[in-house]
Coordinates of C-alpha atoms in Angstrom, one line a residue:
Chain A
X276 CA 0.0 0.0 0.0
X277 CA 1.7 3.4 -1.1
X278 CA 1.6 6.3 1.5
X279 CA -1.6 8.2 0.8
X280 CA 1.2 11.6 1.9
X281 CA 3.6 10.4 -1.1
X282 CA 3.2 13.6 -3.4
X283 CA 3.4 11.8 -6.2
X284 CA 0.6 9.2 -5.8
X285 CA -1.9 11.7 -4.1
X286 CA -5.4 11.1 -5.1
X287 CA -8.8 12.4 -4.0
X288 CA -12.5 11.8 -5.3
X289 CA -14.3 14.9 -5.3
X290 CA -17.1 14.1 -2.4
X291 CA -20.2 16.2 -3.4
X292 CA -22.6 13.7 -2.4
X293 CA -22.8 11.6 -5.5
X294 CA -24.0 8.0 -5.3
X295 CA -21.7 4.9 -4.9
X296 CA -18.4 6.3 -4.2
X297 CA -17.3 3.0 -2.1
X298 CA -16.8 1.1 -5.5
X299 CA -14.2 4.0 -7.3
X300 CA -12.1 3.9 -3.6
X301 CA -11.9 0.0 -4.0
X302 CA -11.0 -0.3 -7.2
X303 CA -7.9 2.4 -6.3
X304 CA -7.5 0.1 -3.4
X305 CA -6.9 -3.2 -5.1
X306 CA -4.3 -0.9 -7.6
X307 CA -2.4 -0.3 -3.8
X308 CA -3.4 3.6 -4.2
X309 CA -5.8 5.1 -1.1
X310 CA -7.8 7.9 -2.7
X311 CA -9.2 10.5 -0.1
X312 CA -12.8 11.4 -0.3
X313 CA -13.0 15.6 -0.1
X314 CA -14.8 18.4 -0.7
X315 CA -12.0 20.8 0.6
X316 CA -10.8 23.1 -2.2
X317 CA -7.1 23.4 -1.3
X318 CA -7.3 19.4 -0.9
X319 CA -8.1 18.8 -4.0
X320 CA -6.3 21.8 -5.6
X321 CA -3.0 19.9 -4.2
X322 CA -3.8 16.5 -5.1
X323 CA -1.6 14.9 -8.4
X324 CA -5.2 13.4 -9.0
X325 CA -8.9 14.3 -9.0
X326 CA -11.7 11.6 -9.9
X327 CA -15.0 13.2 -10.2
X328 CA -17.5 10.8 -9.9
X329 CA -21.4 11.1 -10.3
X330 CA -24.0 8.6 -9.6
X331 CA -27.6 9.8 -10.4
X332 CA -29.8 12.8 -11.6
X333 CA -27.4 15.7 -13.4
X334 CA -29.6 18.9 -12.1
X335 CA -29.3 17.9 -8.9
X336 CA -25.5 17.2 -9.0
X337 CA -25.1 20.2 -10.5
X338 CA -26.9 21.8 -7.6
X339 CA -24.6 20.3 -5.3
X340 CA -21.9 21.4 -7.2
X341 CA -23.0 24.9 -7.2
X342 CA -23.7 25.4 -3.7
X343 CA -20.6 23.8 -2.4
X344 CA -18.5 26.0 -5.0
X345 CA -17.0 23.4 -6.6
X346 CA -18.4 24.5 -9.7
X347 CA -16.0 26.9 -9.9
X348 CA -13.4 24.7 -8.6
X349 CA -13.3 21.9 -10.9
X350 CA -12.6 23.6 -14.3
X351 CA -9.7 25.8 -13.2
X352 CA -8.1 22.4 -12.4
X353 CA -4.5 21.9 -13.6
X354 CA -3.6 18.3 -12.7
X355 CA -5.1 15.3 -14.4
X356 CA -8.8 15.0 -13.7
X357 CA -11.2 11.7 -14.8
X358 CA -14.8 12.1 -14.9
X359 CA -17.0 9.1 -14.9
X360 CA -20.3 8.8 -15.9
X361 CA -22.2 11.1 -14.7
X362 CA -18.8 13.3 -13.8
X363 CA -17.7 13.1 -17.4
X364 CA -21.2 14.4 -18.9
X365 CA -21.4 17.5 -16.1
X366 CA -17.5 18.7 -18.0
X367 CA -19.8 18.8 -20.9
X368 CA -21.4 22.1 -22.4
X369 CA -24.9 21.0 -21.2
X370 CA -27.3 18.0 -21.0
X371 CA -30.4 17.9 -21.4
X372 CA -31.1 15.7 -18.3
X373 CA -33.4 18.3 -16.7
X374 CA -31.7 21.0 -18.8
X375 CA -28.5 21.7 -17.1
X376 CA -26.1 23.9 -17.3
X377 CA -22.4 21.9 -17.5
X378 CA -19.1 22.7 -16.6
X379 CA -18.1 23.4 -20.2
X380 CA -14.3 22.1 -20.4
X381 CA -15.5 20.0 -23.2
X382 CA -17.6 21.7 -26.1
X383 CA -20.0 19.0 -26.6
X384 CA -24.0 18.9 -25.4
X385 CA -25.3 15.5 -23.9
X386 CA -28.8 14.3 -25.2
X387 CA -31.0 11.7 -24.1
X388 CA -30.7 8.1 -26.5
X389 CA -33.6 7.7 -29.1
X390 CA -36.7 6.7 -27.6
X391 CA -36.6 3.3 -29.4
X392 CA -33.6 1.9 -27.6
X393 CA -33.6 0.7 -24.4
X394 CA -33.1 3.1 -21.8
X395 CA -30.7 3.5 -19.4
X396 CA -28.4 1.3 -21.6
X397 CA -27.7 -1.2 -18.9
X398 CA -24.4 -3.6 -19.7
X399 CA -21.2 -4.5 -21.1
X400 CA -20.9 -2.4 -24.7
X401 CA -17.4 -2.1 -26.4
X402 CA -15.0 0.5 -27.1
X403 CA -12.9 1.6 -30.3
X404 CA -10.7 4.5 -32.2
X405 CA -9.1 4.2 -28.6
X406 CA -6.9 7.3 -28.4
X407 CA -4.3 9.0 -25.4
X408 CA -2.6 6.9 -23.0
X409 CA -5.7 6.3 -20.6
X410 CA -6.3 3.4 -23.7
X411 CA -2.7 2.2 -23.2
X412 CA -2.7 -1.7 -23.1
X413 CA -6.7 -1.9 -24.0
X414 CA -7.3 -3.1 -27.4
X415 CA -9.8 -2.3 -29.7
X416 CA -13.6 -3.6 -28.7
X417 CA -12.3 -3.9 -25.8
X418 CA -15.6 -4.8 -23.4
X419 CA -16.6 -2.3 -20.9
X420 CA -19.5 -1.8 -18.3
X421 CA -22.1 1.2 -19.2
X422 CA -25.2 2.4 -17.4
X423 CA -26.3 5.5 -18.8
X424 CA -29.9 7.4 -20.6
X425 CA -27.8 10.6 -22.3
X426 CA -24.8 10.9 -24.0
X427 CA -22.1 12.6 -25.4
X428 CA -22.2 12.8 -29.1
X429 CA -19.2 12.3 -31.0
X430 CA -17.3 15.4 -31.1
X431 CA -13.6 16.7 -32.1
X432 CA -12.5 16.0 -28.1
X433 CA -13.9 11.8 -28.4
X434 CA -11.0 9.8 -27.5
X435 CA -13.5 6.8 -27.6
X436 CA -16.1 5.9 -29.2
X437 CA -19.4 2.9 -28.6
X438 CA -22.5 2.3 -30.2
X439 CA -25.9 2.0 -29.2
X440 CA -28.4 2.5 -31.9
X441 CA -25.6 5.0 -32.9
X442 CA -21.8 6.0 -32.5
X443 CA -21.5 8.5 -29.7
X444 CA -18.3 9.3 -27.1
X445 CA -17.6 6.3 -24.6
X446 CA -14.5 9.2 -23.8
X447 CA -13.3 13.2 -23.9
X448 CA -10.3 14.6 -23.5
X449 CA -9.0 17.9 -23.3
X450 CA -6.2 19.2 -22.2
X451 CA -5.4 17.9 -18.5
X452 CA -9.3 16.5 -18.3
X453 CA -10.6 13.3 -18.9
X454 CA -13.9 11.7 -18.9
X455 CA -15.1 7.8 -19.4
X456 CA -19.0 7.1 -20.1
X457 CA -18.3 3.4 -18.7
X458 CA -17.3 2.9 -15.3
X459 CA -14.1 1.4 -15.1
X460 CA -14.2 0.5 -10.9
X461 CA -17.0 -2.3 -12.3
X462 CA -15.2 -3.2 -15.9
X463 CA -13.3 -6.1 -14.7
X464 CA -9.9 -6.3 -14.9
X465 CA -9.1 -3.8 -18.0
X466 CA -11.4 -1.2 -16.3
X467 CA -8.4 -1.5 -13.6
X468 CA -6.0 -1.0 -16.2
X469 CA -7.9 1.9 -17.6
X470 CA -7.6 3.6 -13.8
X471 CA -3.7 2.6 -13.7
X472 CA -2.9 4.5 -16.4
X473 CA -4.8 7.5 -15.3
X474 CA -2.2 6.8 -12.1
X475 CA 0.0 7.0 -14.9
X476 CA -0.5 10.0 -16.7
Chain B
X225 CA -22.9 -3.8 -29.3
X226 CA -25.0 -3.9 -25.9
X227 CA -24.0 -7.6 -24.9
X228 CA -26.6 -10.3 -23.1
X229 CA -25.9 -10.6 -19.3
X230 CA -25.5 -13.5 -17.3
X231 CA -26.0 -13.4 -13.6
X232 CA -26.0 -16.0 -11.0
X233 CA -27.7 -15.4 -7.9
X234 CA -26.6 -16.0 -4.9
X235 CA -28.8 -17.0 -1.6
X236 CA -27.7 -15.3 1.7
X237 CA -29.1 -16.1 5.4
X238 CA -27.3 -14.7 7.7
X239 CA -24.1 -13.1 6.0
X240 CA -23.7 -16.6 5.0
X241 CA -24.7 -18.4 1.5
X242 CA -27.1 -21.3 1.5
X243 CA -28.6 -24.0 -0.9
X244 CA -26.9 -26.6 -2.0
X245 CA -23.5 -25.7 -3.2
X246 CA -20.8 -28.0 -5.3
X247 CA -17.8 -25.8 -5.3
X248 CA -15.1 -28.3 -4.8
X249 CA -12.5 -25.8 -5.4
X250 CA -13.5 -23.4 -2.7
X251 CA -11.9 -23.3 0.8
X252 CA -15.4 -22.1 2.5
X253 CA -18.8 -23.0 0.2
X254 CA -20.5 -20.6 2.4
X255 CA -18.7 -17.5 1.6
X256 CA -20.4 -15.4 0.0
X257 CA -17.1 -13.2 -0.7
X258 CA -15.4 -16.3 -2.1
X259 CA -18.2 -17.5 -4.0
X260 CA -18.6 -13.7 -5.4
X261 CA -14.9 -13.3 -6.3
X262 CA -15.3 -17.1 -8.2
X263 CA -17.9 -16.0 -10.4
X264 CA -16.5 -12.5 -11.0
X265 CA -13.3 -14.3 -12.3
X266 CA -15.1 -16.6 -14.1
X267 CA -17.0 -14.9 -16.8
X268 CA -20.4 -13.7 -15.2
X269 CA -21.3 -9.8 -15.9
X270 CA -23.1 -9.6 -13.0
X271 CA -24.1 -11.0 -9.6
X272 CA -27.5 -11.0 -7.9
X273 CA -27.1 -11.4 -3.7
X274 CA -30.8 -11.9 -2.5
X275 CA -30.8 -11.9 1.5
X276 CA -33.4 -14.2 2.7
X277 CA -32.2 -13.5 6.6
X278 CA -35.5 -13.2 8.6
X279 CA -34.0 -11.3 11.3
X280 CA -32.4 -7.8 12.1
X281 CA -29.3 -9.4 13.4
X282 CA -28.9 -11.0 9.8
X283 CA -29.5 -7.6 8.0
X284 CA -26.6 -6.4 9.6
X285 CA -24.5 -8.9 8.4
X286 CA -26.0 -8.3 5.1
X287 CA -24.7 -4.7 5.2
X288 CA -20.9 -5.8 6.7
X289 CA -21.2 -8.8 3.7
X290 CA -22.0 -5.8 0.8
X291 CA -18.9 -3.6 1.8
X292 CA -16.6 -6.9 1.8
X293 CA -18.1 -8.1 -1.6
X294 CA -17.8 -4.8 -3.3
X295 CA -13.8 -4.4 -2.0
X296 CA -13.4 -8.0 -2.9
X297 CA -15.1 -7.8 -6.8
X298 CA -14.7 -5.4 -10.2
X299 CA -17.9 -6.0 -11.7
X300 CA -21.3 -4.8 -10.3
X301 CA -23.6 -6.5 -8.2
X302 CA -26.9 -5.9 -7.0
X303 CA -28.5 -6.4 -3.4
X304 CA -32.4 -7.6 -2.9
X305 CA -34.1 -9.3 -0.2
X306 CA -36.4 -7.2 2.8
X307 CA -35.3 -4.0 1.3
X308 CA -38.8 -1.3 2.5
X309 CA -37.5 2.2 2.4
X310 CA -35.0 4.4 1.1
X311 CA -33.1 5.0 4.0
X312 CA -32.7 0.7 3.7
X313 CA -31.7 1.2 -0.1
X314 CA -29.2 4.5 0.8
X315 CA -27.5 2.1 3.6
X316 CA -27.0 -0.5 0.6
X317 CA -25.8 1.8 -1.5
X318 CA -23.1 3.2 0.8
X319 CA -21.5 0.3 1.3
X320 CA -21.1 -0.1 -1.9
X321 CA -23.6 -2.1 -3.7
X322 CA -24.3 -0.7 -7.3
X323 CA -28.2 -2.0 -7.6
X324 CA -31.1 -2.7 -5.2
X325 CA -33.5 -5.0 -6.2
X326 CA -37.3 -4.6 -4.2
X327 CA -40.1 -6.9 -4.8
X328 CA -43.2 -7.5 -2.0
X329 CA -42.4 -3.8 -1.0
X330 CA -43.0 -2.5 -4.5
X331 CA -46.3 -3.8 -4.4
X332 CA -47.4 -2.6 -0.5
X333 CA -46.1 0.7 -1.4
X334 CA -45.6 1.7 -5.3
X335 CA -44.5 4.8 -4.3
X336 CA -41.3 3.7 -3.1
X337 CA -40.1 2.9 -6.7
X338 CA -40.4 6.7 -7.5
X339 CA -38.7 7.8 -4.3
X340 CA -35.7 5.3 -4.8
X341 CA -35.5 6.4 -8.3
X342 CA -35.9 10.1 -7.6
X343 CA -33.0 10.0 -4.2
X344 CA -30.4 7.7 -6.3
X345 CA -31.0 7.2 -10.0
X346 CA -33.3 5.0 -12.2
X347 CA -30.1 2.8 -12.8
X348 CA -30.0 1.6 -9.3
X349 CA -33.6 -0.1 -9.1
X350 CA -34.7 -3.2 -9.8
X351 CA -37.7 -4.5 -9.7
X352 CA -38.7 -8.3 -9.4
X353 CA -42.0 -9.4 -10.3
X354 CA -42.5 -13.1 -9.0
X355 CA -45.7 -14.2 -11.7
X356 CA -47.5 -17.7 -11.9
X357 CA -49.6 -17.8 -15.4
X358 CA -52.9 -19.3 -14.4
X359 CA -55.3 -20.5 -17.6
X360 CA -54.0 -17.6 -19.8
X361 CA -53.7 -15.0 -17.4
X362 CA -49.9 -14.0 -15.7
X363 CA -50.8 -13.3 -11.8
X364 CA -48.3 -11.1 -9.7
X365 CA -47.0 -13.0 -6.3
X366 CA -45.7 -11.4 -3.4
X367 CA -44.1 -12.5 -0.1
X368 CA -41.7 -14.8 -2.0
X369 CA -44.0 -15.8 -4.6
X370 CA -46.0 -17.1 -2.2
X371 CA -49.2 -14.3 -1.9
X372 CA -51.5 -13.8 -4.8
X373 CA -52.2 -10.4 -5.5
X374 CA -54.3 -8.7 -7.8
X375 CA -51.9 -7.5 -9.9
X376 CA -51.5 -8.6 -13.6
X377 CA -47.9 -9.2 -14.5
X378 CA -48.1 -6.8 -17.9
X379 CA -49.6 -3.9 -16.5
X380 CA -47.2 -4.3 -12.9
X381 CA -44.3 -4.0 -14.9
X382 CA -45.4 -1.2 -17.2
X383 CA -47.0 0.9 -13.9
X384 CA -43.2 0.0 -12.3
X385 CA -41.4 1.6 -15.4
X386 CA -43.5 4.1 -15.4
X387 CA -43.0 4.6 -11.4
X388 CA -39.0 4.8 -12.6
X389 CA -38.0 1.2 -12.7
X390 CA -34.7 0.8 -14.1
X391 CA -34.8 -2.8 -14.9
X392 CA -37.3 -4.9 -14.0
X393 CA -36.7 -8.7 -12.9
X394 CA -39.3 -11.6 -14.5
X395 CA -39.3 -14.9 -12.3
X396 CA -42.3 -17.4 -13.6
X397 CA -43.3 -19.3 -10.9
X398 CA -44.2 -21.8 -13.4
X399 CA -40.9 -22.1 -14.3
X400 CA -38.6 -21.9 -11.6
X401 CA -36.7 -24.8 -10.2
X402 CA -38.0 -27.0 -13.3
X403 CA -34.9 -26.7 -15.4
X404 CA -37.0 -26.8 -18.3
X405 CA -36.7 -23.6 -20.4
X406 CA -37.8 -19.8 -19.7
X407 CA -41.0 -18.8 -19.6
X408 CA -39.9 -17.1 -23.1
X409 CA -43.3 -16.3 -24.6
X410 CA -44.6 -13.5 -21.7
X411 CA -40.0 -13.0 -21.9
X412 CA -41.0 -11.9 -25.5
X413 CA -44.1 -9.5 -24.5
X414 CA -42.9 -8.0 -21.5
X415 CA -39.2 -7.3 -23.4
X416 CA -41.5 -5.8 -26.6
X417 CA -43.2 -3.7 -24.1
X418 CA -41.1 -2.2 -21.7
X419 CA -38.4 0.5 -22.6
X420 CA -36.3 -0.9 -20.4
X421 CA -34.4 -4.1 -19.7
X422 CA -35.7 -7.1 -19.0
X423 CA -33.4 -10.0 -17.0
X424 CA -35.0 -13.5 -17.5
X425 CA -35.5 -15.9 -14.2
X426 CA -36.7 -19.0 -13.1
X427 CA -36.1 -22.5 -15.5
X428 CA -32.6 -22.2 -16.4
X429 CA -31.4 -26.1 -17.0
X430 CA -29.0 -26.1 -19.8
X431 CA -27.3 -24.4 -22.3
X432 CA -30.1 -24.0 -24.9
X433 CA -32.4 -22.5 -22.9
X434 CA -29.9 -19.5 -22.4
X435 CA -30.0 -19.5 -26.4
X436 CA -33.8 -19.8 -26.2
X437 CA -33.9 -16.8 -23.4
X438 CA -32.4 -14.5 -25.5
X439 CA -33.6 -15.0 -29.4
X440 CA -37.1 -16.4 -28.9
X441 CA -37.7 -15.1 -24.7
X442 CA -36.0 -11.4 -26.4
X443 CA -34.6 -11.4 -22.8
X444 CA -31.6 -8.6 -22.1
X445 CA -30.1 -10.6 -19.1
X446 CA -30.9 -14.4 -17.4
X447 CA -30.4 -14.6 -14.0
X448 CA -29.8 -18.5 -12.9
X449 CA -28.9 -20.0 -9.5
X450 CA -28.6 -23.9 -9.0
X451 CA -27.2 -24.6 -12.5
X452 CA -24.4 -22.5 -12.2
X453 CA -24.0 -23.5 -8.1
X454 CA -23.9 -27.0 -9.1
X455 CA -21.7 -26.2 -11.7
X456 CA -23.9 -28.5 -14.7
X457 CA -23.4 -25.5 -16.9
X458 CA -20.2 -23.2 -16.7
X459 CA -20.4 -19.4 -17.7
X460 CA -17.2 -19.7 -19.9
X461 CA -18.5 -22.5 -21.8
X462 CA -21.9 -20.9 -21.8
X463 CA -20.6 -18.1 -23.5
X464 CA -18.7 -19.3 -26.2
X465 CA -21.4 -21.2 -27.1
X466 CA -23.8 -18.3 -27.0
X467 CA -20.9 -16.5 -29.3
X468 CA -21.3 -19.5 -31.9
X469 CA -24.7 -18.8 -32.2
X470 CA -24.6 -15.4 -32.8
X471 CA -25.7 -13.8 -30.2
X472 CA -23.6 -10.8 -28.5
X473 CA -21.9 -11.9 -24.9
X474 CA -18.9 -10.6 -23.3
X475 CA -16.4 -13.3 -24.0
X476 CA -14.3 -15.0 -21.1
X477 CA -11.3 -13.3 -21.5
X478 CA -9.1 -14.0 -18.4

């Protein structure tokens, strides 16, 4: 187990009340890394790491967001941050889960799948065009674990891409922010390599 | 391409796991933990732990067992079994389950569905509906499957979706423990119906009636128990097989 003060490995999960955080801290935990769970600005501002996580409804995580300040936090981040699921669709522009407001870092707007499909997609889908070294050592099709209504069209920041009635992003990337649709804590052993190379970056 | 799930489900009195069990290669057959880990490394996309502990000293065991099966296992798991509120479900959650699964509690109190689905997510709630078809009709049980109720199975599950459902969860009572096919025909209806997935139980006896669950039953997901316990069909196996006839699974891939 690595010191949770060693500089280099520090990791925290932004806490803003967001659903199952126990399964993100577990995965880290089997990868030897202990990630902190904080809502503390200068916490997270230090950290080498930030997951932002999100479990649940996007207006009322965004409300959260708000009123803790960490709206204002999270984009003016410099180190690498990974948003999942619902974390990576709030960096977007908007969404039209009960038309909110995003983050903006990436200049994409989430909409809700067709209403002929299945919703929430509820499964193991697959990813391709794998780009950036969050991919490194996944192969193409690689199987994956996705619950999730809206998504992320495909847009010049898609590092990823899955299908589901159509192509859309299964990840973003920009600059020093990065964002998976799928939840890599509950994708089995290359979802674990997915979060080592974020440890990585 | 969205793959078909397999899920074995696992009984749990007492924070321990019961029915008969054939796992040679296990140190403790009872261990839920083990057991979990097992199938997670052995192909299943899923698990299913339904707590059948009648008292409150087993329920919190059942809440110890969640945190040690989600540190223990990398692919999600859902939790059902005496689940009535959403303080029960937000308890669940916190240690780490991904999915709650409520039945006879539905039914008392619709309502709750909403709640649940409103506080956490739609994704997070399941809802079984235990049916026995009687002349032509399908008639919701509760209480286990044992207390009729006067709810049809076609219209539960459509007022359950409609109440925020995230998946709901068929077991014919017909069916169950006969290990002689799905009850594929009201599979087909309900999965035609509904807008959102549908995970087949109860008559899972060999490998073709996974095939038959998912092209003629249109089912997204079969849950099983004994035939994976007893180990007469493996989930590797099951899967290639399922991948020779077409149909989209995640492969084995250790």
């Amino acid at each position: 187990m690595k010191n949770i003060e060693d500089k280099k490995n520090k990791l925290v999960i932004i806490d803003y009340g967001a659903g199952n955080i126990q399964s993100i801290r577990f995965a880290f935990k089997r990868l030897g890394v202990e990630a902190v769970l904080t809502d503390c600005e200068n916490e997270i501002r230090q950290a080498d790491k930030v997951i932002f996580p999100g479990v649940g409804e996007a207006s009322s995580a965004m409300k959260k967001l708000k009123y803790s300040g960490l709206a204002h936090v999270i984009p003016t981040l410099r180190q690498p941050v990974l948003g999942i699921c619902l974390g990576m669709q709030l960096l977007c522009n908007s969404t039209e889960e009960g038309n909110t407001r995003g983050l903006g870092v990436f200049d994409v707007n989430v909409i809700r799948f067709s209403n002929h499909l299945k919703t929430p997609q509820i499964g193991w889908n697959q990813i391709s065009n794998l780009k950036t070294h969050l991919f490194q050592h996944i192969s193409e099709n690689e199987f994956i674990y996705m619950v999730h209504s809206y998504y992320a069209p495909l847009c010049k920041e898609t590092t990823a891409t899955s299908d589901y009635g159509i192509p859309y992003s299964a990840a973003l990337q920009k600059d020093n922010f990065y964002g998976v649709q799928f939840h890599p804590e509950k994708s089995s052993l290359r979802g674990g390599q997915i979060l080592k190379n974020f440890l990585a970056l | 391409m969205l793959t078909k799930r397999i899920i074995p489900c696992l009984d749990i009195k007492n924070g321990r796991t019961v029915k008969g069990l054939n796992f040679l290669s296990l140190r403790d057959v009872g261990d839920p933990v083990e057991l979990a880990q097992y199938y997670s490394d052995n192909g299943a996309d899923e698990l299913v732990f339904l707590d059948i502990s009648a008292t409150e000293e087993g329920r919190k065991t059942l809440t110890q067992l969640v945190l040690k099966v989600a540190e223990a296992i990398n692919i999600p798991f859902t939790v059902g079994g005496g689940i009535s509120s959403v303080e029960d479900v937000e308890l669940l959650l916190k240690n780490g389950a991904d999915k709650v699964c409520i039945n006879s509690a539905a039914i008392r109190n619709p309502e709750l569905i909403h709640e649940i689905a409103l506080r956490f997510g739609s994704q997070c709630i399941v809802v079984a509906i235990d049916a026995k078809q009687v002349n032509k009709d399908w008639n919701v049980f509760g209480v286990g499957g044992k207390t009729p109720t006067k709810l049809n199975l076609f219209n539960w599950a459509k007022e359950v979706q409609d109440r925020g459902a995230g998946e709901v969860l068929f077991t014919s009572i017909n069916h169950d423990g006969t290990k002689n096919g799905f009850a594929n025909e009201a599979l087909a209806k309900l999965s035609c119906m509904l807008s959102i997935p549908v995970i087949a139980s109860g008559g899972a006896g060999k490998v073709q009636d996974f095939e038959d669950v998912f092209i003629t039953g249109k089912a997204d997901a079969a849950l099983a128990a004994s035939v994976f316990h007893h180990k007469q069909i493996e989930i590797r196996s099951l899967k290639t097989h399922l991948i020779t006839k077409e149909i989209p699974v995640r492969p084995f891939d250790p």
